[in-house]
mmCIF file of N, CA and C in Angstrom:
data_model
loop_
_atom_site.group_PDB
_atom_site.id
_atom_site.type_symbol
_atom_site.label_atom_id
_atom_site.label_comp_id
_atom_site.label_asym_id
_atom_site.label_seq_id
_atom_site.Cartn_x
_atom_site.Cartn_y
_atom_site.Cartn_z
ATOM 1 N N ASP G 1 -1.800 6.951 -31.486
ATOM 2 C CA ASP G 1 -1.407 5.271 -30.753
ATOM 3 C C ASP G 1 -0.897 5.413 -28.947
ATOM 4 N N LYS G 2 -0.694 4.622 -28.727
ATOM 5 C CA LYS G 2 -0.745 4.974 -26.740
ATOM 6 C C LYS G 2 0.482 5.163 -26.763
ATOM 7 N N PRO G 3 1.497 5.011 -25.505
ATOM 8 C CA PRO G 3 2.855 5.668 -25.403
ATOM 9 C C PRO G 3 2.734 4.395 -24.568
ATOM 10 N N ASP G 4 3.801 3.795 -24.600
ATOM 11 C CA ASP G 4 4.487 2.495 -24.494
ATOM 12 C C ASP G 4 4.876 2.894 -22.432
ATOM 13 N N PRO G 5 4.411 2.195 -21.385
ATOM 14 C CA PRO G 5 4.643 2.066 -20.339
ATOM 15 C C PRO G 5 6.413 2.448 -19.497
ATOM 16 N N ILE G 6 6.369 3.330 -19.173
ATOM 17 C CA ILE G 6 7.400 3.135 -18.665
ATOM 18 C C ILE G 6 7.742 2.705 -16.984
ATOM 19 N N ILE G 7 8.424 2.256 -16.651
ATOM 20 C CA ILE G 7 9.333 0.986 -15.682
ATOM 21 C C ILE G 7 9.029 2.107 -14.044
ATOM 22 N N LEU G 8 8.867 1.779 -13.395
ATOM 23 C CA LEU G 8 8.536 3.390 -12.161
ATOM 24 C C LEU G 8 10.341 2.441 -10.893
ATOM 25 N N ARG G 9 10.710 4.170 -10.984
ATOM 26 C CA ARG G 9 11.434 4.565 -10.148
ATOM 27 C C ARG G 9 10.994 4.797 -9.110
ATOM 28 N N LEU G 10 11.631 3.851 -7.499
ATOM 29 C CA LEU G 10 10.737 4.543 -6.872
ATOM 30 C C LEU G 10 11.949 4.556 -5.752
ATOM 31 N N PRO G 11 11.650 6.207 -5.327
ATOM 32 C CA PRO G 11 11.142 6.479 -4.870
ATOM 33 C C PRO G 11 10.947 8.625 -5.550
ATOM 34 N N GLU G 12 11.754 8.123 -6.313
ATOM 35 C CA GLU G 12 11.812 9.492 -7.427
ATOM 36 C C GLU G 12 10.282 10.816 -8.319
ATOM 37 N N HIS G 13 9.327 9.417 -8.748
ATOM 38 C CA HIS G 13 8.382 9.729 -9.217
ATOM 39 C C HIS G 13 7.861 10.303 -8.552
ATOM 40 N N GLN G 14 7.742 11.889 -9.257
ATOM 41 C CA GLN G 14 7.235 12.962 -8.815
ATOM 42 C C GLN G 14 5.192 13.144 -8.955
ATOM 43 N N CYS G 15 3.971 12.303 -8.964
ATOM 44 C CA CYS G 15 3.457 12.284 -8.883
ATOM 45 C C CYS G 15 2.735 10.753 -8.212
ATOM 46 N N ARG G 16 2.888 11.319 -6.793
ATOM 47 C CA ARG G 16 3.002 10.058 -6.232
ATOM 48 C C ARG G 16 1.900 8.958 -6.288
ATOM 49 N N LEU G 17 0.358 9.933 -6.359
ATOM 50 C CA LEU G 17 -1.033 8.984 -5.526
ATOM 51 C C LEU G 17 -1.213 8.753 -7.228
ATOM 52 N N GLU G 18 -0.771 9.050 -8.620
ATOM 53 C CA GLU G 18 -1.123 7.784 -9.647
ATOM 54 C C GLU G 18 0.101 6.955 -9.757
ATOM 55 N N CYS G 19 1.100 7.262 -9.361
ATOM 56 C CA CYS G 19 1.601 5.871 -9.297
ATOM 57 C C CYS G 19 1.398 4.605 -7.903
ATOM 58 N N MET G 20 0.731 5.259 -7.018
ATOM 59 C CA MET G 20 -0.259 4.674 -6.357
ATOM 60 C C MET G 20 -1.685 3.570 -6.725
ATOM 61 N N LYS G 21 -2.098 3.912 -7.921
ATOM 62 C CA LYS G 21 -2.681 4.349 -8.626
ATOM 63 C C LYS G 21 -2.299 3.113 -9.820
ATOM 64 N N CYS G 22 -0.810 2.676 -10.468
ATOM 65 C CA CYS G 22 -0.683 2.502 -11.222
ATOM 66 C C CYS G 22 -0.442 1.406 -10.498
ATOM 67 N N ALA G 23 0.189 1.878 -9.482
ATOM 68 C CA ALA G 23 0.865 -0.659 -8.017
ATOM 69 C C ALA G 23 -0.597 -0.869 -8.095
ATOM 70 N N GLY G 24 -1.650 -0.703 -8.056
ATOM 71 C CA GLY G 24 -2.588 -1.647 -7.188
ATOM 72 C C GLY G 24 -3.152 -0.810 -6.235
ATOM 73 N N PHE G 25 -2.454 0.121 -5.122
ATOM 74 C CA PHE G 25 -3.047 0.643 -4.337
ATOM 75 C C PHE G 25 -4.615 1.101 -3.886
ATOM 76 N N ILE G 26 -4.651 2.293 -4.541
ATOM 77 C CA ILE G 26 -5.104 3.246 -4.632
ATOM 78 C C ILE G 26 -6.794 2.609 -5.927
ATOM 79 N N LYS G 27 -7.854 3.791 -6.701
ATOM 80 C CA LYS G 27 -8.698 3.854 -7.475
ATOM 81 C C LYS G 27 -9.385 5.082 -6.940
ATOM 82 N N HIS G 28 -9.452 4.804 -8.101
ATOM 83 C CA HIS G 28 -11.231 6.492 -8.256
ATOM 84 C C HIS G 28 -11.775 5.621 -8.015
ATOM 85 N N ASN G 29 -13.432 6.336 -6.925
ATOM 86 C CA ASN G 29 -14.372 5.566 -6.660
ATOM 87 C C ASN G 29 -15.855 5.985 -7.609
ATOM 88 N N GLN G 30 -17.050 5.927 -7.909
ATOM 89 C CA GLN G 30 -17.730 6.022 -9.035
ATOM 90 C C GLN G 30 -18.337 8.006 -8.289
ATOM 91 N N LEU G 31 -17.625 8.199 -7.744
ATOM 92 C CA LEU G 31 -17.388 9.734 -7.551
ATOM 93 C C LEU G 31 -16.299 10.393 -7.744
ATOM 94 N N GLY G 32 -15.372 9.406 -7.942
ATOM 95 C CA GLY G 32 -14.397 10.564 -8.906
ATOM 96 C C GLY G 32 -12.927 10.231 -7.828
ATOM 97 N N LEU G 33 -13.076 10.112 -6.425
ATOM 98 C CA LEU G 33 -12.565 10.551 -5.031
ATOM 99 C C LEU G 33 -11.210 8.950 -5.353
ATOM 100 N N TRP G 34 -10.534 9.368 -4.342
ATOM 101 C CA TRP G 34 -9.352 8.612 -4.383
ATOM 102 C C TRP G 34 -10.021 7.988 -3.337
ATOM 103 N N ARG G 35 -9.390 5.890 -3.071
ATOM 104 C CA ARG G 35 -10.099 5.144 -2.152
ATOM 105 C C ARG G 35 -9.068 4.006 -3.036
ATOM 106 N N GLY G 36 -8.599 3.058 -1.021
ATOM 107 C CA GLY G 36 -7.811 1.915 -1.548
ATOM 108 C C GLY G 36 -8.803 1.174 -2.165
ATOM 109 N N THR G 37 -7.310 -0.021 -2.415
ATOM 110 C CA THR G 37 -8.409 -0.664 -2.793
ATOM 111 C C THR G 37 -7.568 -2.057 -2.232
ATOM 112 N N TYR G 38 -7.909 -3.760 -2.135
ATOM 113 C CA TYR G 38 -7.232 -4.852 -1.731
ATOM 114 C C TYR G 38 -5.823 -5.457 -2.692
ATOM 115 N N PHE G 39 -4.593 -5.593 -2.345
ATOM 116 C CA PHE G 39 -3.609 -6.052 -2.979
ATOM 117 C C PHE G 39 -3.812 -7.089 -2.869
ATOM 118 N N PRO G 40 -3.348 -7.938 -3.991
ATOM 119 C CA PRO G 40 -4.031 -9.170 -4.116
ATOM 120 C C PRO G 40 -2.441 -10.194 -4.347
ATOM 121 N N ARG G 41 -1.631 -9.242 -4.169
ATOM 122 C CA ARG G 41 -0.772 -10.265 -3.994
ATOM 123 C C ARG G 41 -0.005 -10.837 -3.070
ATOM 124 N N VAL G 42 -0.652 -10.250 -1.984
ATOM 125 C CA VAL G 42 0.237 -10.355 -0.188
ATOM 126 C C VAL G 42 -0.619 -11.206 0.838
ATOM 127 N N ILE G 43 -2.079 -11.676 -0.257
ATOM 128 C CA ILE G 43 -3.461 -12.961 0.251
ATOM 129 C C ILE G 43 -2.484 -13.372 1.241
ATOM 130 N N ASN G 44 -1.337 -14.102 1.285
ATOM 131 C CA ASN G 44 -1.550 -15.154 2.052
ATOM 132 C C ASN G 44 -0.156 -15.545 2.749
ATOM 133 N N TRP G 45 -0.028 -13.807 2.582
ATOM 134 C CA TRP G 45 1.240 -13.238 4.082
ATOM 135 C C TRP G 45 0.587 -12.935 5.186
ATOM 136 N N LYS G 46 1.974 -13.189 6.131
ATOM 137 C CA LYS G 46 1.270 -13.920 7.566
ATOM 138 C C LYS G 46 0.321 -11.435 7.556
ATOM 139 N N PRO G 47 -0.359 -11.670 8.652
ATOM 140 C CA PRO G 47 -0.892 -9.943 9.041
ATOM 141 C C PRO G 47 0.070 -8.983 9.265
ATOM 142 N N GLU G 48 1.409 -9.033 9.870
ATOM 143 C CA GLU G 48 2.298 -8.506 10.661
ATOM 144 C C GLU G 48 3.271 -8.759 9.384
ATOM 145 N N ASP G 49 3.377 -9.191 8.772
ATOM 146 C CA ASP G 49 4.632 -9.515 7.140
ATOM 147 C C ASP G 49 4.051 -8.141 6.041
ATOM 148 N N ILE G 50 1.929 -8.273 6.246
ATOM 149 C CA ILE G 50 1.439 -6.722 5.580
ATOM 150 C C ILE G 50 1.437 -5.733 5.661
ATOM 151 N N ARG G 51 1.272 -5.764 7.316
ATOM 152 C CA ARG G 51 1.448 -5.020 7.746
ATOM 153 C C ARG G 51 2.036 -3.671 7.029
ATOM 154 N N ALA G 52 4.019 -4.534 7.434
ATOM 155 C CA ALA G 52 5.202 -4.030 7.373
ATOM 156 C C ALA G 52 5.573 -3.846 5.902
ATOM 157 N N PHE G 53 4.941 -4.979 5.143
ATOM 158 C CA PHE G 53 5.303 -4.294 3.968
ATOM 159 C C PHE G 53 3.925 -3.271 3.507
ATOM 160 N N TYR G 54 2.662 -2.473 3.891
ATOM 161 C CA TYR G 54 2.023 -1.757 3.227
ATOM 162 C C TYR G 54 3.516 -0.130 4.574
ATOM 163 N N SER G 55 3.662 -0.655 4.852
ATOM 164 C CA SER G 55 4.096 0.469 5.696
ATOM 165 C C SER G 55 5.789 0.904 4.888
ATOM 166 N N ARG G 56 6.223 -0.262 3.985
ATOM 167 C CA ARG G 56 7.846 0.117 3.469
ATOM 168 C C ARG G 56 7.253 0.692 2.464
ATOM 169 N N MET G 57 5.743 0.340 1.617
ATOM 170 C CA MET G 57 5.923 1.027 0.561
ATOM 171 C C MET G 57 4.951 2.242 0.784
ATOM 172 N N LEU G 58 4.309 3.025 2.221
ATOM 173 C CA LEU G 58 4.367 3.501 2.252
ATOM 174 C C LEU G 58 5.512 4.614 2.084
ATOM 175 N N GLU G 59 6.877 4.355 2.758
ATOM 176 C CA GLU G 59 7.758 5.509 2.665
ATOM 177 C C GLU G 59 8.253 5.538 0.918
ATOM 178 N N ALA G 60 7.953 4.160 0.583
ATOM 179 C CA ALA G 60 9.326 3.895 -0.793
ATOM 180 C C ALA G 60 7.733 5.556 -1.993
ATOM 181 N N PHE G 61 6.842 5.303 -1.270
ATOM 182 C CA PHE G 61 5.817 6.693 -2.291
ATOM 183 C C PHE G 61 5.926 8.315 -1.678
ATOM 184 N N GLY G 62 6.819 8.248 -0.794
ATOM 185 C CA GLY G 62 7.457 9.315 0.477
ATOM 186 C C GLY G 62 5.633 10.052 1.050
ATOM 187 N N GLY G 63 4.917 9.115 1.714
ATOM 188 C CA GLY G 63 3.854 8.893 2.096
ATOM 189 C C GLY G 63 4.275 9.518 3.430
ATOM 190 N N GLU G 64 5.530 8.901 4.108
ATOM 191 C CA GLU G 64 5.083 8.668 5.964
ATOM 192 C C GLU G 64 4.717 9.945 6.797
ATOM 193 N N ARG G 65 4.939 11.609 5.729
ATOM 194 C CA ARG G 65 4.233 12.498 6.438
ATOM 195 C C ARG G 65 2.971 13.152 5.986
ATOM 196 N N ASP G 66 2.560 12.536 5.013
ATOM 197 C CA ASP G 66 1.328 13.190 4.688
ATOM 198 C C ASP G 66 0.484 12.489 4.642
ATOM 199 N N ASN G 67 -0.488 12.807 5.900
ATOM 200 C CA ASN G 67 -1.955 11.729 5.855
ATOM 201 C C ASN G 67 -2.493 11.604 4.793
ATOM 202 N N PHE G 68 -2.670 11.981 3.899
ATOM 203 C CA PHE G 68 -3.818 11.633 3.163
ATOM 204 C C PHE G 68 -3.497 10.135 2.803
ATOM 205 N N MET G 69 -2.363 10.633 2.469
ATOM 206 C CA MET G 69 -1.778 8.937 2.222
ATOM 207 C C MET G 69 -1.926 8.190 1.918
ATOM 208 N N THR G 70 -0.944 8.672 3.931
ATOM 209 C CA THR G 70 -1.027 7.677 5.014
ATOM 210 C C THR G 70 -2.905 6.869 5.570
ATOM 211 N N TYR G 71 -3.548 7.257 4.893
ATOM 212 C CA TYR G 71 -5.077 7.591 5.589
ATOM 213 C C TYR G 71 -5.404 6.242 4.332
ATOM 214 N N LEU G 72 -4.937 6.771 3.517
ATOM 215 C CA LEU G 72 -5.274 5.562 1.216
ATOM 216 C C LEU G 72 -4.590 4.770 1.304
ATOM 217 N N MET G 73 -3.432 5.109 2.342
ATOM 218 C CA MET G 73 -2.791 2.630 2.569
ATOM 219 C C MET G 73 -3.422 2.189 3.429
ATOM 220 N N ARG G 74 -3.750 3.281 4.060
ATOM 221 C CA ARG G 74 -4.835 1.949 5.914
ATOM 222 C C ARG G 74 -5.463 1.599 4.788
ATOM 223 N N ASP G 75 -7.156 1.851 3.951
ATOM 224 C CA ASP G 75 -8.031 2.257 3.263
ATOM 225 C C ASP G 75 -7.448 0.576 3.221
ATOM 226 N N SER G 76 -6.465 0.884 2.159
ATOM 227 C CA SER G 76 -5.749 -1.011 1.020
ATOM 228 C C SER G 76 -6.026 -1.650 2.145
ATOM 229 N N LEU G 77 -4.558 -1.533 3.395
ATOM 230 C CA LEU G 77 -4.595 -2.234 4.046
ATOM 231 C C LEU G 77 -5.303 -2.974 4.499
ATOM 232 N N ALA G 78 -6.927 -2.856 4.975
ATOM 233 C CA ALA G 78 -8.240 -2.612 5.415
ATOM 234 C C ALA G 78 -8.642 -3.821 4.534
ATOM 235 N N LEU G 79 -8.851 -3.260 3.272
ATOM 236 C CA LEU G 79 -9.831 -4.521 2.444
ATOM 237 C C LEU G 79 -8.550 -5.484 1.998
ATOM 238 N N THR G 80 -7.348 -4.925 2.767
ATOM 239 C CA THR G 80 -5.933 -6.218 1.811
ATOM 240 C C THR G 80 -7.015 -7.488 3.110
ATOM 241 N N LEU G 81 -6.749 -6.461 4.519
ATOM 242 C CA LEU G 81 -7.220 -8.017 5.666
ATOM 243 C C LEU G 81 -8.417 -8.426 5.264
ATOM 244 N N ARG G 82 -9.561 -7.853 4.691
ATOM 245 C CA ARG G 82 -10.856 -7.705 4.761
ATOM 246 C C ARG G 82 -10.582 -9.009 3.805
ATOM 247 N N SER G 83 -9.696 -9.238 3.012
ATOM 248 C CA SER G 83 -9.947 -10.584 2.625
ATOM 249 C C SER G 83 -9.602 -11.955 2.681
ATOM 250 N N LYS G 84 -8.199 -11.702 3.387
ATOM 251 C CA LYS G 84 -7.651 -12.159 3.579
ATOM 252 C C LYS G 84 -7.994 -13.264 5.291
ATOM 253 N N TYR G 85 -9.702 -12.190 5.480
ATOM 254 C CA TYR G 85 -9.998 -12.488 5.979
ATOM 255 C C TYR G 85 -11.180 -13.314 6.316
ATOM 256 N N ARG G 86 -11.783 -12.985 5.085
ATOM 257 C CA ARG G 86 -12.944 -13.020 4.131
ATOM 258 C C ARG G 86 -14.135 -12.283 5.326
ATOM 259 N N LEU G 87 -13.524 -11.212 5.115
ATOM 260 C CA LEU G 87 -15.065 -10.455 6.288
ATOM 261 C C LEU G 87 -16.338 -9.371 5.404
ATOM 262 N N SER G 88 -16.729 -9.064 5.636
ATOM 263 C CA SER G 88 -18.211 -8.885 4.827
ATOM 264 C C SER G 88 -17.650 -6.623 4.637
ATOM 265 N N SER G 89 -16.707 -6.381 5.630
ATOM 266 C CA SER G 89 -17.220 -4.789 5.779
ATOM 267 C C SER G 89 -15.608 -4.105 6.711
ATOM 268 N N ARG G 90 -14.852 -3.355 6.086
ATOM 269 C CA ARG G 90 -14.137 -2.544 7.026
ATOM 270 C C ARG G 90 -14.442 -2.327 8.403
ATOM 271 N N ARG G 91 -15.227 -1.993 8.585
ATOM 272 C CA ARG G 91 -16.251 -2.326 9.240
ATOM 273 C C ARG G 91 -15.906 -2.945 10.526
ATOM 274 N N LYS G 92 -16.231 -4.592 10.013
ATOM 275 C CA LYS G 92 -15.572 -5.813 10.692
ATOM 276 C C LYS G 92 -13.645 -5.790 11.108
ATOM 277 N N VAL G 93 -13.194 -5.208 9.763
ATOM 278 C CA VAL G 93 -11.663 -5.671 9.847
ATOM 279 C C VAL G 93 -11.204 -4.700 11.190
ATOM 280 N N TYR G 94 -11.522 -3.472 11.554
ATOM 281 C CA TYR G 94 -10.653 -2.331 12.385
ATOM 282 C C TYR G 94 -11.409 -2.739 13.233
ATOM 283 N N LYS G 95 -12.707 -3.968 13.562
ATOM 284 C CA LYS G 95 -12.932 -4.610 15.182
ATOM 285 C C LYS G 95 -11.880 -5.305 15.948
ATOM 286 N N LYS G 96 -11.870 -6.766 14.570
ATOM 287 C CA LYS G 96 -11.087 -7.487 14.552
ATOM 288 C C LYS G 96 -9.758 -7.280 15.504
ATOM 289 N N PHE G 97 -8.774 -6.157 14.608
ATOM 290 C CA PHE G 97 -7.762 -5.764 15.395
ATOM 291 C C PHE G 97 -8.027 -4.353 16.409
ATOM 292 N N LYS G 98 -9.164 -4.117 17.013
ATOM 293 C CA LYS G 98 -9.990 -3.208 17.346
ATOM 294 C C LYS G 98 -9.407 -2.096 17.748
ATOM 295 N N SER G 99 -8.275 -2.350 16.901
ATOM 296 C CA SER G 99 -7.699 -0.084 16.552
ATOM 297 C C SER G 99 -7.198 -0.064 15.912
ATOM 298 N N SER G 100 -7.989 1.750 15.491
ATOM 299 C CA SER G 100 -7.711 2.217 14.071
ATOM 300 C C SER G 100 -7.113 2.286 13.235
ATOM 301 N N ASP G 101 -5.366 1.886 14.265
ATOM 302 C CA ASP G 101 -4.215 1.418 13.782
ATOM 303 C C ASP G 101 -3.895 0.405 12.822
ATOM 304 N N LEU G 102 -5.094 -0.965 12.774
ATOM 305 C CA LEU G 102 -4.973 -1.454 12.587
ATOM 306 C C LEU G 102 -3.817 -2.305 12.565
ATOM 307 N N GLY G 103 -3.663 -2.689 13.876
ATOM 308 C CA GLY G 103 -2.985 -3.238 14.675
ATOM 309 C C GLY G 103 -1.132 -2.728 14.626
ATOM 310 N N GLY G 104 -1.116 -1.334 14.625
ATOM 311 C CA GLY G 104 0.017 -0.609 14.401
ATOM 312 C C GLY G 104 0.906 -0.704 13.394
ATOM 313 N N TYR G 105 0.460 -0.563 12.912
ATOM 314 C CA TYR G 105 0.247 0.867 11.282
ATOM 315 C C TYR G 105 0.733 2.103 11.402
ATOM 316 N N PRO G 106 1.157 2.612 10.885
ATOM 317 C CA PRO G 106 2.712 2.236 9.608
ATOM 318 C C PRO G 106 3.409 1.679 10.654
ATOM 319 N N VAL G 107 4.409 0.712 11.373
ATOM 320 C CA VAL G 107 4.777 0.226 11.961
ATOM 321 C C VAL G 107 6.362 0.881 11.110
ATOM 322 N N PRO G 108 6.564 0.744 12.577
ATOM 323 C CA PRO G 108 7.978 1.818 13.009
ATOM 324 C C PRO G 108 9.752 0.743 12.184
ATOM 325 N N ASN G 109 10.097 2.101 11.518
ATOM 326 C CA ASN G 109 11.624 1.148 10.553
ATOM 327 C C ASN G 109 11.969 -0.055 11.300
ATOM 328 N N GLU G 110 12.369 0.150 12.186
ATOM 329 C CA GLU G 110 13.004 -0.514 14.116
ATOM 330 C C GLU G 110 12.634 -1.822 14.246
ATOM 331 N N GLU G 111 11.017 -2.256 13.934
ATOM 332 C CA GLU G 111 10.397 -2.991 14.120
ATOM 333 C C GLU G 111 9.623 -4.147 13.453
ATOM 334 N N ARG G 112 10.045 -3.691 11.894
ATOM 335 C CA ARG G 112 9.885 -3.916 11.684
ATOM 336 C C ARG G 112 11.104 -5.465 10.651
ATOM 337 N N PRO G 113 10.386 -6.796 9.537
ATOM 338 C CA PRO G 113 11.341 -7.666 9.833
ATOM 339 C C PRO G 113 12.306 -7.409 8.243
ATOM 340 N N TRP G 114 12.923 -7.887 8.742
ATOM 341 C CA TRP G 114 14.710 -6.703 7.804
ATOM 342 C C TRP G 114 14.212 -6.802 6.388
ATOM 343 N N ARG G 115 13.821 -7.797 5.857
ATOM 344 C CA ARG G 115 13.352 -7.968 3.965
ATOM 345 C C ARG G 115 12.563 -6.800 4.532
ATOM 346 N N PHE G 116 11.730 -5.573 4.887
ATOM 347 C CA PHE G 116 10.436 -5.035 5.358
ATOM 348 C C PHE G 116 11.129 -3.816 5.268
ATOM 349 N N ARG G 117 12.433 -3.682 5.833
ATOM 350 C CA ARG G 117 13.125 -2.266 6.569
ATOM 351 C C ARG G 117 14.035 -1.426 5.465
ATOM 352 N N ARG G 118 14.075 0.078 5.732
ATOM 353 C CA ARG G 118 14.093 1.295 4.790
ATOM 354 C C ARG G 118 15.137 0.726 3.798
ATOM 355 N N GLU G 119 16.293 -0.414 4.981
ATOM 356 C CA GLU G 119 18.612 -0.746 3.957
ATOM 357 C C GLU G 119 17.839 -1.504 3.236
ATOM 358 N N GLN G 120 16.551 -1.972 2.776
ATOM 359 C CA GLN G 120 16.699 -2.884 1.610
ATOM 360 C C GLN G 120 15.466 -2.469 0.525
ATOM 361 N N PRO G 121 15.982 -3.059 -0.985
ATOM 362 C CA PRO G 121 15.453 -2.777 -1.771
ATOM 363 C C PRO G 121 13.575 -2.938 -1.687
ATOM 364 N N VAL G 122 12.975 -1.741 -2.096
ATOM 365 C CA VAL G 122 11.382 -2.221 -2.176
ATOM 366 C C VAL G 122 10.560 -3.715 -2.970
ATOM 367 N N PRO G 123 9.991 -3.856 -1.789
ATOM 368 C CA PRO G 123 9.525 -5.671 -1.769
ATOM 369 C C PRO G 123 8.286 -6.077 -2.974
ATOM 370 N N LEU G 124 8.671 -5.531 -4.390
ATOM 371 C CA LEU G 124 7.603 -5.737 -5.135
ATOM 372 C C LEU G 124 8.154 -6.859 -5.626
ATOM 373 N N LEU G 125 6.405 -7.232 -6.115
ATOM 374 C CA LEU G 125 6.702 -9.016 -6.072
ATOM 375 C C LEU G 125 6.679 -8.999 -8.346
ATOM 376 N N LYS G 126 6.072 -8.106 -8.692
ATOM 377 C CA LYS G 126 7.027 -7.610 -10.176
ATOM 378 C C LYS G 126 7.076 -6.108 -9.852
ATOM 379 N N PRO G 127 7.359 -5.648 -11.509
ATOM 380 C CA PRO G 127 8.134 -4.318 -11.521
ATOM 381 C C PRO G 127 6.564 -3.420 -11.943
ATOM 382 N N ILE G 128 6.538 -2.026 -11.184
ATOM 383 C CA ILE G 128 5.113 -1.863 -11.151
ATOM 384 C C ILE G 128 5.491 -1.440 -12.837
ATOM 385 N N GLU G 129 4.765 -0.841 -13.666
ATOM 386 C CA GLU G 129 4.620 -0.327 -15.325
ATOM 387 C C GLU G 129 3.162 0.867 -14.945
ATOM 388 N N CYS G 130 4.282 2.342 -15.096
ATOM 389 C CA CYS G 130 3.943 3.545 -14.626
ATOM 390 C C CYS G 130 3.377 4.099 -16.371
ATOM 391 N N THR G 131 2.068 4.395 -16.622
ATOM 392 C CA THR G 131 2.243 4.976 -17.722
ATOM 393 C C THR G 131 1.956 7.300 -17.397
ATOM 394 N N ASN G 132 2.149 7.154 -15.895
ATOM 395 C CA ASN G 132 2.076 8.685 -16.015
ATOM 396 C C ASN G 132 3.199 9.509 -16.735
ATOM 397 N N ARG G 133 3.448 10.211 -17.457
ATOM 398 C CA ARG G 133 4.677 10.338 -18.302
ATOM 399 C C ARG G 133 4.516 12.272 -17.817
ATOM 400 N N SER G 134 4.411 12.993 -16.173
ATOM 401 C CA SER G 134 4.334 13.916 -15.470
ATOM 402 C C SER G 134 5.635 14.305 -14.725
ATOM 403 N N LYS G 135 6.540 13.862 -15.055
ATOM 404 C CA LYS G 135 7.763 13.588 -14.937
ATOM 405 C C LYS G 135 8.100 15.211 -14.546
#
């Protein structure tokens, strides 16, 4: 029998990469390495709101000081912006924003819109169901 999924409570969950996978921000590629994936729920937002959302989610997963998690979320952000602008590659996204930080990612807490600030609840569009039981 498959275990019932549990609802993820951010940021207290211990296995962050698995939770990021359950949330839909990253996945394994053909070689078994972690890679970002586009997040379709925010495609219709303004690009500055998408960057603020990704910055808040990086905080929620506890990855502000973890370079690898920042890299994975930046990769996911690039793919989301690629889908939004219908570009053909990640490289064109970085070229469009003329920087490796995609126009200022991660956005500092003080510069974000109020709904994406640290004081507010995590802005999820639906609950994340995480099947990871390694708590």
